[in-house]
PDB file of C-alpha atoms in Angstrom:
ATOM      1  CA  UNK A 222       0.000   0.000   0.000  1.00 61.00           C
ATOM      2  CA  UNK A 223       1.614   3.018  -1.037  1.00 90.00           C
ATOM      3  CA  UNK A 224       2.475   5.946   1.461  1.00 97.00           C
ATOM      4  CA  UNK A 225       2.571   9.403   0.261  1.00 98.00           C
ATOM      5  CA  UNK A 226       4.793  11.439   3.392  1.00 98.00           C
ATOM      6  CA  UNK A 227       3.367  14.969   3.694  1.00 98.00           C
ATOM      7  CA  UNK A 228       5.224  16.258   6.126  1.00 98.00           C
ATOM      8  CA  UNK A 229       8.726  15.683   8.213  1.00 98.00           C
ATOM      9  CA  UNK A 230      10.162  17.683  10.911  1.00 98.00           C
ATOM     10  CA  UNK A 231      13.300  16.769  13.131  1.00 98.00           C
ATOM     11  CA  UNK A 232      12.177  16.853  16.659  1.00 98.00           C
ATOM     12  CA  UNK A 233      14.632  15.288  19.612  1.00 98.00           C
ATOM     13  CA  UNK A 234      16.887  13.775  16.759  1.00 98.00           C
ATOM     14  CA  UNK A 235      14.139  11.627  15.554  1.00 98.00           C
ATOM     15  CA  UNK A 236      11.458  12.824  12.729  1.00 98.00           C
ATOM     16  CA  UNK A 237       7.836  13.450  13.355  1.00 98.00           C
ATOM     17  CA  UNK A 238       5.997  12.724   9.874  1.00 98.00           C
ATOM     18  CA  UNK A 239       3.106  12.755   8.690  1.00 98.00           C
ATOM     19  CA  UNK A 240       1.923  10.612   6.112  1.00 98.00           C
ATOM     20  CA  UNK A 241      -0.993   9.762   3.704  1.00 98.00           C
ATOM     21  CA  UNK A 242      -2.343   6.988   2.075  1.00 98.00           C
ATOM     22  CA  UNK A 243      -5.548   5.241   0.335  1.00 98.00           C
ATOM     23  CA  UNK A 244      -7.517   2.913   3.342  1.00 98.00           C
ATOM     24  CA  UNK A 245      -9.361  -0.003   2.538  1.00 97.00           C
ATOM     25  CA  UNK A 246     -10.913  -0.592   5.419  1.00 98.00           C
ATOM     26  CA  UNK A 247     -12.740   3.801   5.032  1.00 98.00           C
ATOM     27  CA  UNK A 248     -12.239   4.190   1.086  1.00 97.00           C
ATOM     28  CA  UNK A 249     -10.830   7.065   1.142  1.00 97.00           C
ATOM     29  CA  UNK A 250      -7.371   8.888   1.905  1.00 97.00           C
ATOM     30  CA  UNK A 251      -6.514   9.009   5.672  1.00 98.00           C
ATOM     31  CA  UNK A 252      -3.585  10.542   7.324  1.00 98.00           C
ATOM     32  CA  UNK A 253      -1.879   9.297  10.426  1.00 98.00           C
ATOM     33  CA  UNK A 254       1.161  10.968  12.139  1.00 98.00           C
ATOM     34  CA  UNK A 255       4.311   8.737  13.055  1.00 98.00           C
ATOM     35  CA  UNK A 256       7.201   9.763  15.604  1.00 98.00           C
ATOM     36  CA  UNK A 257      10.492   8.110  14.747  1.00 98.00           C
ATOM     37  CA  UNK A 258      12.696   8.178  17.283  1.00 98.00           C
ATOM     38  CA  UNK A 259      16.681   8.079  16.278  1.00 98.00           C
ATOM     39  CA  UNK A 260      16.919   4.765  17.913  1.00 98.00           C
ATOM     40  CA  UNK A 261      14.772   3.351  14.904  1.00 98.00           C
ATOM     41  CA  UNK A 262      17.733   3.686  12.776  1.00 97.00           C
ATOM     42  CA  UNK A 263      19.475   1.066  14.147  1.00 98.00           C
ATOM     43  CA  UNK A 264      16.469  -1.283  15.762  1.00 98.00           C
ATOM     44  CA  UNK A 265      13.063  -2.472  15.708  1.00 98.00           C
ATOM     45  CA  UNK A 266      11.216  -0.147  18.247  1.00 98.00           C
ATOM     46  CA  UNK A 267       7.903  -0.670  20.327  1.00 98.00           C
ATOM     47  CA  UNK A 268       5.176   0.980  19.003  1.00 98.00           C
ATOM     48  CA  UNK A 269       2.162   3.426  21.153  1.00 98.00           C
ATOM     49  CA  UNK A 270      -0.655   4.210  19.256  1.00 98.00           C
ATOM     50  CA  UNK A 271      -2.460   7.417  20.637  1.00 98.00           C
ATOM     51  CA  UNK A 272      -6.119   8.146  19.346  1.00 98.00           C
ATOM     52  CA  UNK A 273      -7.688  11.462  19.398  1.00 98.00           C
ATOM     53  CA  UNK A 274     -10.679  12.835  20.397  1.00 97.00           C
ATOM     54  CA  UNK A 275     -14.254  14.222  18.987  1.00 96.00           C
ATOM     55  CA  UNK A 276     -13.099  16.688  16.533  1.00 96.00           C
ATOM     56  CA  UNK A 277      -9.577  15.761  16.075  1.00 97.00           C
ATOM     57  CA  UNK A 278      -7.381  15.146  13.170  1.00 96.00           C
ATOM     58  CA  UNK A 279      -4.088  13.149  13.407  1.00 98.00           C
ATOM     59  CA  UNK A 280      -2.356  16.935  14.227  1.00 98.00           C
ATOM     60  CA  UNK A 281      -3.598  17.642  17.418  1.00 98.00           C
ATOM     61  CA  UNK A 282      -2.031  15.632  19.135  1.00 98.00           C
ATOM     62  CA  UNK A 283       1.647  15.951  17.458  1.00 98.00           C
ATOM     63  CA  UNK A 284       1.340  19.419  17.728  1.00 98.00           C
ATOM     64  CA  UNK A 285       0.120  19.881  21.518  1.00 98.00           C
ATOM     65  CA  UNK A 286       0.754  17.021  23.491  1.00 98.00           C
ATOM     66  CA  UNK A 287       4.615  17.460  24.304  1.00 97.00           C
ATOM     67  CA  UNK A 288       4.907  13.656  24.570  1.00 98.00           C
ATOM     68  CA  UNK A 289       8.249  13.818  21.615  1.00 98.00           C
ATOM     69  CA  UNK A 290      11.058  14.047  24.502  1.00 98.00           C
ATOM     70  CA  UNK A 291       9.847  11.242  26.413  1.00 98.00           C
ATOM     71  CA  UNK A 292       9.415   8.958  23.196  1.00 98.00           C
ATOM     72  CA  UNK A 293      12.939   9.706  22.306  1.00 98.00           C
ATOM     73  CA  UNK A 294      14.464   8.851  25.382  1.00 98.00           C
ATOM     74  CA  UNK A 295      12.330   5.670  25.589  1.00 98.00           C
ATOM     75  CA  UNK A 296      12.955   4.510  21.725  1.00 98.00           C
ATOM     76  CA  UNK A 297       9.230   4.740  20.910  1.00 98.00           C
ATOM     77  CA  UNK A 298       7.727   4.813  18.141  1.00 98.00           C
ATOM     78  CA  UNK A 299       4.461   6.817  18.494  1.00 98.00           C
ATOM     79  CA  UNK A 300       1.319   6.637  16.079  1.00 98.00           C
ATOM     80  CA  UNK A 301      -1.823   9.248  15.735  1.00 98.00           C
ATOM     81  CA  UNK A 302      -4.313   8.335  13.094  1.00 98.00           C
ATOM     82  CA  UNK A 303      -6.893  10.613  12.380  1.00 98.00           C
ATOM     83  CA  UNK A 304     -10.510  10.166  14.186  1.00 97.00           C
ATOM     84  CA  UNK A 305     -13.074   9.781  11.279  1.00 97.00           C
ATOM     85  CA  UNK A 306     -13.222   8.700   7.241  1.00 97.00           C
ATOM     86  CA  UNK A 307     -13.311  12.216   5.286  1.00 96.00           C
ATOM     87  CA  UNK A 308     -14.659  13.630   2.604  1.00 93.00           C
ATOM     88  CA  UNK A 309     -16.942  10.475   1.817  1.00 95.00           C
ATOM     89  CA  UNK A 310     -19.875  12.889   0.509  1.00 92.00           C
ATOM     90  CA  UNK A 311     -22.730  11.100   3.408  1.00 94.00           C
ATOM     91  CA  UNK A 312     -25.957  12.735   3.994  1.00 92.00           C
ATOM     92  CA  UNK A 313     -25.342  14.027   7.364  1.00 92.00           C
ATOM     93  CA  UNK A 314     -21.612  13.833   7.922  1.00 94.00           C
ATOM     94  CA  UNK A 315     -20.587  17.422   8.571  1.00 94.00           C
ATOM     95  CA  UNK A 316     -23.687  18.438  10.366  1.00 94.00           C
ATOM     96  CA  UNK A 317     -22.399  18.076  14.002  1.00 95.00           C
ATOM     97  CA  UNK A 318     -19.183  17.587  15.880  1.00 94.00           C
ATOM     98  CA  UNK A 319     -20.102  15.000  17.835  1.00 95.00           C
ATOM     99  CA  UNK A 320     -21.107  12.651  14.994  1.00 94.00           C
ATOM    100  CA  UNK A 321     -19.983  11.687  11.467  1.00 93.00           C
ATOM    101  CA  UNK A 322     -16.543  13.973  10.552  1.00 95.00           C
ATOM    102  CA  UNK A 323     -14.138  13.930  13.218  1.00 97.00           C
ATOM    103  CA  UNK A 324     -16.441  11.902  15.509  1.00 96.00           C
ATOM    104  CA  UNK A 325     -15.414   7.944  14.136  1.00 97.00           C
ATOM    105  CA  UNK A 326     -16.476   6.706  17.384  1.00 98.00           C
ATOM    106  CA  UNK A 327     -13.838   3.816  16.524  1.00 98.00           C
ATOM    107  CA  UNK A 328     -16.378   1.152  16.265  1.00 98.00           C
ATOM    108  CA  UNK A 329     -17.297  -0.679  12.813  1.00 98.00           C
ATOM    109  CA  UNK A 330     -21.088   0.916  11.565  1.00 98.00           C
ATOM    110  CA  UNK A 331     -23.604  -1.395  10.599  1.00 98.00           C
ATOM    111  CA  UNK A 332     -26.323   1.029   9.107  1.00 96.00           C
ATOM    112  CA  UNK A 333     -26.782   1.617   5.825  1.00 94.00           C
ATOM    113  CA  UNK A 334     -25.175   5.045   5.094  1.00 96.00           C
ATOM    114  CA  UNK A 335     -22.425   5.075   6.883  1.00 97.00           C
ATOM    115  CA  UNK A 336     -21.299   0.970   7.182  1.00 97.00           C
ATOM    116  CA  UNK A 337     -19.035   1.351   3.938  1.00 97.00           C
ATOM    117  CA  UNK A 338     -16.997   4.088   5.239  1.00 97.00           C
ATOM    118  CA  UNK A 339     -17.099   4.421   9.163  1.00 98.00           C
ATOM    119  CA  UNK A 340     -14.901   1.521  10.266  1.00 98.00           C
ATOM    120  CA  UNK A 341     -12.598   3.164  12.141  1.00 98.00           C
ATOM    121  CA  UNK A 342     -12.366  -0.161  15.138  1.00 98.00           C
ATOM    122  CA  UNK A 343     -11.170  -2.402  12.156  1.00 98.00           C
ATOM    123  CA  UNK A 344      -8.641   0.707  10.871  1.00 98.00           C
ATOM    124  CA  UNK A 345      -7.126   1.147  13.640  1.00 98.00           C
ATOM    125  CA  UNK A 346      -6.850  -2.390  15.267  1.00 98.00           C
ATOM    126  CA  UNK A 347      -5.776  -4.244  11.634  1.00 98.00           C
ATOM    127  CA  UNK A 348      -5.350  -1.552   8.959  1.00 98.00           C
ATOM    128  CA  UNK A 349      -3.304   0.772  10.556  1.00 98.00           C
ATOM    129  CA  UNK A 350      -0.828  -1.755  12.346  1.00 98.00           C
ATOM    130  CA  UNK A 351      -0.660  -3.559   9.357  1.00 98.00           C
ATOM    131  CA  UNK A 352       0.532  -0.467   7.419  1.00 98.00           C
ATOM    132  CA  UNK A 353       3.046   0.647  10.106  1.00 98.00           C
ATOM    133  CA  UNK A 354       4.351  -2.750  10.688  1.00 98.00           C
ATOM    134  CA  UNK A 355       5.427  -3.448   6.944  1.00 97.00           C
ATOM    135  CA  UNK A 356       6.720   0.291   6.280  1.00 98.00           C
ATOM    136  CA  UNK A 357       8.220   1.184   9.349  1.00 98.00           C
ATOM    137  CA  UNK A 358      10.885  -0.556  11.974  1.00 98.00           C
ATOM    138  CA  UNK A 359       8.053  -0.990  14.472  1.00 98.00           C
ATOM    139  CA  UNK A 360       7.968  -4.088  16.680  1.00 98.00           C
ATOM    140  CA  UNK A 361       5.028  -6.103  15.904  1.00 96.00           C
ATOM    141  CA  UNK A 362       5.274  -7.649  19.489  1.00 97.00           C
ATOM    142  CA  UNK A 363       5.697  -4.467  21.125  1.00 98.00           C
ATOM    143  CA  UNK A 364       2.585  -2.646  21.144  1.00 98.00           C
ATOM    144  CA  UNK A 365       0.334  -0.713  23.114  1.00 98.00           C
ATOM    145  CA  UNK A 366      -2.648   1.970  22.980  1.00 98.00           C
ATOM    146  CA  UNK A 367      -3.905   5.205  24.779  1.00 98.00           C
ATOM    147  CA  UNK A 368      -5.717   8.172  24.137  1.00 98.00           C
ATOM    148  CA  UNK A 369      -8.125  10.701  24.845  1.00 98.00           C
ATOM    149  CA  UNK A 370     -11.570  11.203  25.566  1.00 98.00           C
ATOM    150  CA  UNK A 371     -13.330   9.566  22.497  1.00 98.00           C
ATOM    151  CA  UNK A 372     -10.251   7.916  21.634  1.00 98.00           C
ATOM    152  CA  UNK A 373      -9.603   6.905  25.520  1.00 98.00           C
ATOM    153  CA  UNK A 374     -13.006   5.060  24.808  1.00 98.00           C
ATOM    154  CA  UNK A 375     -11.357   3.497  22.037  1.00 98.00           C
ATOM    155  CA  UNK A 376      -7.920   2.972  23.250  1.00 98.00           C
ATOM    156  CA  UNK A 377     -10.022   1.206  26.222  1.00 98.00           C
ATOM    157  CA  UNK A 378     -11.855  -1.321  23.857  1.00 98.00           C
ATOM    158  CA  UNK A 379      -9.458  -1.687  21.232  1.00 98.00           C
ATOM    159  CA  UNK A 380      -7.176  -3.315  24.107  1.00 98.00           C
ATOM    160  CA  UNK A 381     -10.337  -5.006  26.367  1.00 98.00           C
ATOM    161  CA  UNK A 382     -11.673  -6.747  22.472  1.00 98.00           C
ATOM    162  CA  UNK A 383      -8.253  -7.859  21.792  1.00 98.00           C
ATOM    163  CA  UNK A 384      -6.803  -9.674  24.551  1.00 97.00           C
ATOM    164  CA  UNK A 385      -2.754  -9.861  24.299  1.00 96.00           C
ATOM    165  CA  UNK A 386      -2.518  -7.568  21.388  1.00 97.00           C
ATOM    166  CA  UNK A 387      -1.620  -4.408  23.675  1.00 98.00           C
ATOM    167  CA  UNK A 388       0.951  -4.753  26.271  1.00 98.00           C
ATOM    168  CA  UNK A 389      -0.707  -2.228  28.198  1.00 98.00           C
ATOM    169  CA  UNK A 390      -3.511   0.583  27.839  1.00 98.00           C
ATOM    170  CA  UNK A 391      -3.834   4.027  29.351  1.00 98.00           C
ATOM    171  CA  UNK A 392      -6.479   6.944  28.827  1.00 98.00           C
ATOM    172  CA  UNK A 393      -7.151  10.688  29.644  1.00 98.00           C
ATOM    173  CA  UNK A 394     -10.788  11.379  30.495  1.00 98.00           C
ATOM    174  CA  UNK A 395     -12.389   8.261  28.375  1.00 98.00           C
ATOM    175  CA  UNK A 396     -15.998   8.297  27.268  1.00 98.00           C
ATOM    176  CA  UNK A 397     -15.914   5.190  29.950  1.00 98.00           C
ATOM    177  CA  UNK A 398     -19.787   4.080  29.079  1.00 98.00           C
ATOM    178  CA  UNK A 399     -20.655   5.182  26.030  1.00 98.00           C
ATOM    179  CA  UNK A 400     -24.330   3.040  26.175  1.00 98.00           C
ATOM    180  CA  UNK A 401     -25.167   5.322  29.196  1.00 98.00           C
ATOM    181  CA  UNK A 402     -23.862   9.045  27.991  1.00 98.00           C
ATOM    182  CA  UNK A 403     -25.537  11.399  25.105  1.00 98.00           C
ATOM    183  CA  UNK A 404     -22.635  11.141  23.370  1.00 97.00           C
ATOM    184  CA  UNK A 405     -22.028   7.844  22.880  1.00 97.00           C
ATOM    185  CA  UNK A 406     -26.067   7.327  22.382  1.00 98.00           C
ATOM    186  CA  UNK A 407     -26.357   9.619  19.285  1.00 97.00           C
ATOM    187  CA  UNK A 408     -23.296   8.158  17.839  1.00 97.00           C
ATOM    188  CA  UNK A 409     -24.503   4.270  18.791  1.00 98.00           C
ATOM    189  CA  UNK A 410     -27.852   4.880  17.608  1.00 98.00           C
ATOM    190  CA  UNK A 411     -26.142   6.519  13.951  1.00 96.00           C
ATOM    191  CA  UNK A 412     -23.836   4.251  13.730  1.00 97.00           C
ATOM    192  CA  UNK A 413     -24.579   1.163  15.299  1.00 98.00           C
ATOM    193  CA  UNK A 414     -28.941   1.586  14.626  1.00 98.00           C
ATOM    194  CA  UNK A 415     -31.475   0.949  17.729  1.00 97.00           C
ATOM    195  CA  UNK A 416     -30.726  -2.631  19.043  1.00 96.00           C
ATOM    196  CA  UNK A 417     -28.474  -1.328  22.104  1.00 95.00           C
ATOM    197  CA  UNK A 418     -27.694  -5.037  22.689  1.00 95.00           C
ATOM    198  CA  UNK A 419     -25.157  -4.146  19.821  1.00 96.00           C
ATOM    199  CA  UNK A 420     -23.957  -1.168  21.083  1.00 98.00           C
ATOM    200  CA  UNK A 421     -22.426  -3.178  24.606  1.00 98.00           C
ATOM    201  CA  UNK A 422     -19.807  -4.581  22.231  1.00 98.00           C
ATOM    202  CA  UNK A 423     -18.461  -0.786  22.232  1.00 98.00           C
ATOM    203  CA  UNK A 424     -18.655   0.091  25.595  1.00 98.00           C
ATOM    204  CA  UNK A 425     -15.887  -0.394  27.817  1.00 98.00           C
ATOM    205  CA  UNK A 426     -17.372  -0.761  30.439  1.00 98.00           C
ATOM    206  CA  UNK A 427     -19.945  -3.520  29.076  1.00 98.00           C
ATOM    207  CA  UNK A 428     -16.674  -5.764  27.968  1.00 98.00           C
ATOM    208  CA  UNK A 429     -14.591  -5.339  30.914  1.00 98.00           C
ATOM    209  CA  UNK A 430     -16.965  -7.483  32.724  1.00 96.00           C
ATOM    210  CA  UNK A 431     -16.485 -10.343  30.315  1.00 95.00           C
ATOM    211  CA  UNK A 432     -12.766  -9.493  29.750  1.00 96.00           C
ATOM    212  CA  UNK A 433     -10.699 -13.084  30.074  1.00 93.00           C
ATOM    213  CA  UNK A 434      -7.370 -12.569  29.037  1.00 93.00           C
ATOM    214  CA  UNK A 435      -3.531 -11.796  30.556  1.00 94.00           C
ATOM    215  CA  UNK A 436      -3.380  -9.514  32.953  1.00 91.00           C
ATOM    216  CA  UNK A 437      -4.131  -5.591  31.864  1.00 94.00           C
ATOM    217  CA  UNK A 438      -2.866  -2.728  33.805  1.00 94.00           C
ATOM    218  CA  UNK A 439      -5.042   0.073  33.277  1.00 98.00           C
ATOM    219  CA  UNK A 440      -3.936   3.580  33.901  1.00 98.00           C
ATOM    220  CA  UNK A 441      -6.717   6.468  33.737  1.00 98.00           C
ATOM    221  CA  UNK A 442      -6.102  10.115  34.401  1.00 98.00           C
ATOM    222  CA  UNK A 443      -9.156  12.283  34.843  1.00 98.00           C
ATOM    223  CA  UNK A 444      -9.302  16.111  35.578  1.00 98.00           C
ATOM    224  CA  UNK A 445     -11.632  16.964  38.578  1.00 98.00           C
ATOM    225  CA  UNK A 446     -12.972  20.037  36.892  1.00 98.00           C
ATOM    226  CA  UNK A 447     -13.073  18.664  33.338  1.00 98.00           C
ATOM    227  CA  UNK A 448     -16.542  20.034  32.227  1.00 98.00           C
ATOM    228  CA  UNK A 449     -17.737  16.812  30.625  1.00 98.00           C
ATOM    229  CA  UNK A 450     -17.101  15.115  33.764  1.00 98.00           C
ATOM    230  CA  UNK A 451     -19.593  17.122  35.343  1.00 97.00           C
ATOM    231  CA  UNK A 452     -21.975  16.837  32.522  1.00 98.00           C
ATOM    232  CA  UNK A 453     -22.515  12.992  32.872  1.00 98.00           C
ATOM    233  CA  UNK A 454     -20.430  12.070  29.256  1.00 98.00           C
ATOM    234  CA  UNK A 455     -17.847  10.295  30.728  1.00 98.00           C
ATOM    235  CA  UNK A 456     -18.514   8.132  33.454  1.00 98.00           C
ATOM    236  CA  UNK A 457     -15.426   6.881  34.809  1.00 98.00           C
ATOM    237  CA  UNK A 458     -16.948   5.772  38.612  1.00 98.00           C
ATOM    238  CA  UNK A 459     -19.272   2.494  36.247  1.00 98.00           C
ATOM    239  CA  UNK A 460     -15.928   1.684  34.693  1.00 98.00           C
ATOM    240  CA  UNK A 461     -13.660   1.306  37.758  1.00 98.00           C
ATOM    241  CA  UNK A 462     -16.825  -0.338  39.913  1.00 98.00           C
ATOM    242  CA  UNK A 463     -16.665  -2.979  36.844  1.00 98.00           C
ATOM    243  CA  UNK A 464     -13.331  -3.645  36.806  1.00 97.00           C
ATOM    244  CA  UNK A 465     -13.106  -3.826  40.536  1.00 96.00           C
ATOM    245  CA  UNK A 466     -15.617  -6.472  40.142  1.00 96.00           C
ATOM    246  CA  UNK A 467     -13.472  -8.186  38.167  1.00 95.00           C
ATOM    247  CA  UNK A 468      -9.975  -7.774  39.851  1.00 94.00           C
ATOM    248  CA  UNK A 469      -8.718  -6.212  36.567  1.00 95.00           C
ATOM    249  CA  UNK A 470      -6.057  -3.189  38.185  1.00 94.00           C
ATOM    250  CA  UNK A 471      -7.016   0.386  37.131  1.00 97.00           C
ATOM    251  CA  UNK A 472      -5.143   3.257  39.014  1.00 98.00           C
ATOM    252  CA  UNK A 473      -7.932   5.948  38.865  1.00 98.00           C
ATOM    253  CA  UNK A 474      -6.133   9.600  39.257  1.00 98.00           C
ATOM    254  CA  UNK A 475      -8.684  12.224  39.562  1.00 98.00           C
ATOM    255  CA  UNK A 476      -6.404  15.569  39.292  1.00 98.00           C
ATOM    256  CA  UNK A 477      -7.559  18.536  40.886  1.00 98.00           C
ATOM    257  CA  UNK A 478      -8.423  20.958  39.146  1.00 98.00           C
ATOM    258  CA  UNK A 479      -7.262  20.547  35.513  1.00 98.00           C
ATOM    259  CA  UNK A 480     -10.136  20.324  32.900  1.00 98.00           C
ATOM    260  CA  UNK A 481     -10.702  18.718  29.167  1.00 98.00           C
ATOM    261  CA  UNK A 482      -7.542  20.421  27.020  1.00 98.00           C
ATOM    262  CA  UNK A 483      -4.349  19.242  25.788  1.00 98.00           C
ATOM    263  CA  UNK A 484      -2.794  21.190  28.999  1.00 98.00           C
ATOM    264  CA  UNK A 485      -4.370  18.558  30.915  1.00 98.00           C
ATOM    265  CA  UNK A 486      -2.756  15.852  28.531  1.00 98.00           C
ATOM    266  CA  UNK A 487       0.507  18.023  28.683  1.00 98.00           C
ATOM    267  CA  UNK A 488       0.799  18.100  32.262  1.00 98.00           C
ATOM    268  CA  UNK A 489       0.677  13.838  32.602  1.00 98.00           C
ATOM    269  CA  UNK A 490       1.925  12.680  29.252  1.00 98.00           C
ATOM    270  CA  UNK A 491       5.345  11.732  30.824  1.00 98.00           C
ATOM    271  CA  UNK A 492       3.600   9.221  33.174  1.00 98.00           C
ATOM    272  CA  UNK A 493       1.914   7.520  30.692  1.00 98.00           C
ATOM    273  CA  UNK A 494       4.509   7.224  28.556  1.00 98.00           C
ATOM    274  CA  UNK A 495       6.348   5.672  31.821  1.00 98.00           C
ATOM    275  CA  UNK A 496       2.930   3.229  32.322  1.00 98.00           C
ATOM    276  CA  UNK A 497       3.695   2.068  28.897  1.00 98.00           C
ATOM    277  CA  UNK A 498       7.425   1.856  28.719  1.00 98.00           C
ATOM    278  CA  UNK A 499       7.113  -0.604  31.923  1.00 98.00           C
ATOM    279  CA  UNK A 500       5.163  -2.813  30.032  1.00 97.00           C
ATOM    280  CA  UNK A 501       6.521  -2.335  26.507  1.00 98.00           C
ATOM    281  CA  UNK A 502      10.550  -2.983  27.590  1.00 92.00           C
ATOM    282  CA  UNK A 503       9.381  -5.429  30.134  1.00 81.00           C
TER     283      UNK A 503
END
């Protein structure tokens, strides 16, 4: 599959790029950003894959999240893929930010108008590593998986529907119960159609409780005055009461007063790229 690179900056004597290419799994061109760090040159390297956020592209986080230090030091190779398909010409897609454009969801859609396109669980959990694994000096053994919000919701089942793919997952301020939040409701019902019996098979929180594989270290920063918190989206408390059901380790932080931004993200990047190194040099 070709690659078209269309972009490359030297950052901590490795390159972040950004490239482009045609997706089978979305039909059309996505980008994703890669972080190469100088110890690639020489070796395989483990790879992190990050995903973004409700109206995210793959540049938000490259550009704001401060995490290029850190994955230099630690030989990581770091991976942002963009959140949605784009410019697929749906009935509907660029009408909100919380659904269709920039708001993939990262689950596989079933209904009619958008089931071609908006597969973002099967791009980013075969596609994507596929595509990194045969271009790039990436350790196909080595990987792992965190993000943000939306994409902490999908870092979260990505890793809980794929036991042993991910050595380890972390999250900032996860959509932790998507079945239960307006968020994750409009996009189920638009995605995934009315039977909510199909939605649990996207909600973190639904497959922890059936989650039977090797031991997962979750690691879940939260900011106390993080606006969606307070607005019932995220749900973090039905997440950690199911895993502590389940004896699956979460460490919960709950930082006072930080909120939903990249600062936020900023301020504990270090720590998760830490969480991941333990697991990914272990």
């Amino acid at each position: 599959m070709a690659l078209k690179e269309i972009s490359s900056n030297k950052c901590f004597e490795g390159f972040q790029k950004v490239f482009e290419h045609d997706s089978t799994e979305l039909k059309c061109k996505m980008k994703f950003g890669i972080y190469l760090p100088q110890k690639a040159e020489s070796t395989k390297c483990p790879v992190v894959y990050w995903l973004s956020g409700l109206t995210c592209t793959e540049q938000n986080f490259i550009t704001k999240a401060a995490f290029h230090q850190a994955a230099s030091e630690h030989g990581l190779i770091i991976v942002a893929p963009d959140t949605s398909p784009r410019g697929c010409n749906i009935d509907g897609e660029e009408e909100s930010w919380d659904f269709g454009t920039g708001a993939g969801f990262y689950v596989n859609a079933t209904e009619d108008i958008w089931k071609t396109n908006y597969r973002m669980y099967s791009y980013v959990v075969d596609e994507l590593p596929h595509l990194i694994n045969g271009n790039f000096p990436a350790d196909p053994d080595r990987a792992s998986i965190f993000g943000h919000s939306m994409g902490g919701h999908g870092a979260l089942i990505c890793a809980l529907k794929n036991p042993g793919k991910y050595k380890t997952v972390s999250a900032f301020a996860p959509i932790c119960n998507p079945i239960q939040c307006p968020w994750g409701q409009k996009a189920f019902s638009g995605y995934l159609g009315p039977d909510t019996g199909k939605w649990e098979a996207y909600d973190a929180t639904q497959l922890v409780k059936n989650y039977s594989g090797p031991k997962l270290d979750i690691l879940i920063d939260q900011g106390k005055d993080d606006q969606f918190l307070a607005a019932g989206q995220l749900l973090p408390d039905n997440f950690i009461a199911a895993c502590t059901e389940r004896k699956i380790p979460v460490v919960f932080r709950l930082q006072e007063g930080y909120d939903h931004s990249y600062f936020f993200i900023t301020t504990f990047i270090n720590d998760h790229i830490k969480h991941h190194v333990k697991y990914l040099h272990a």
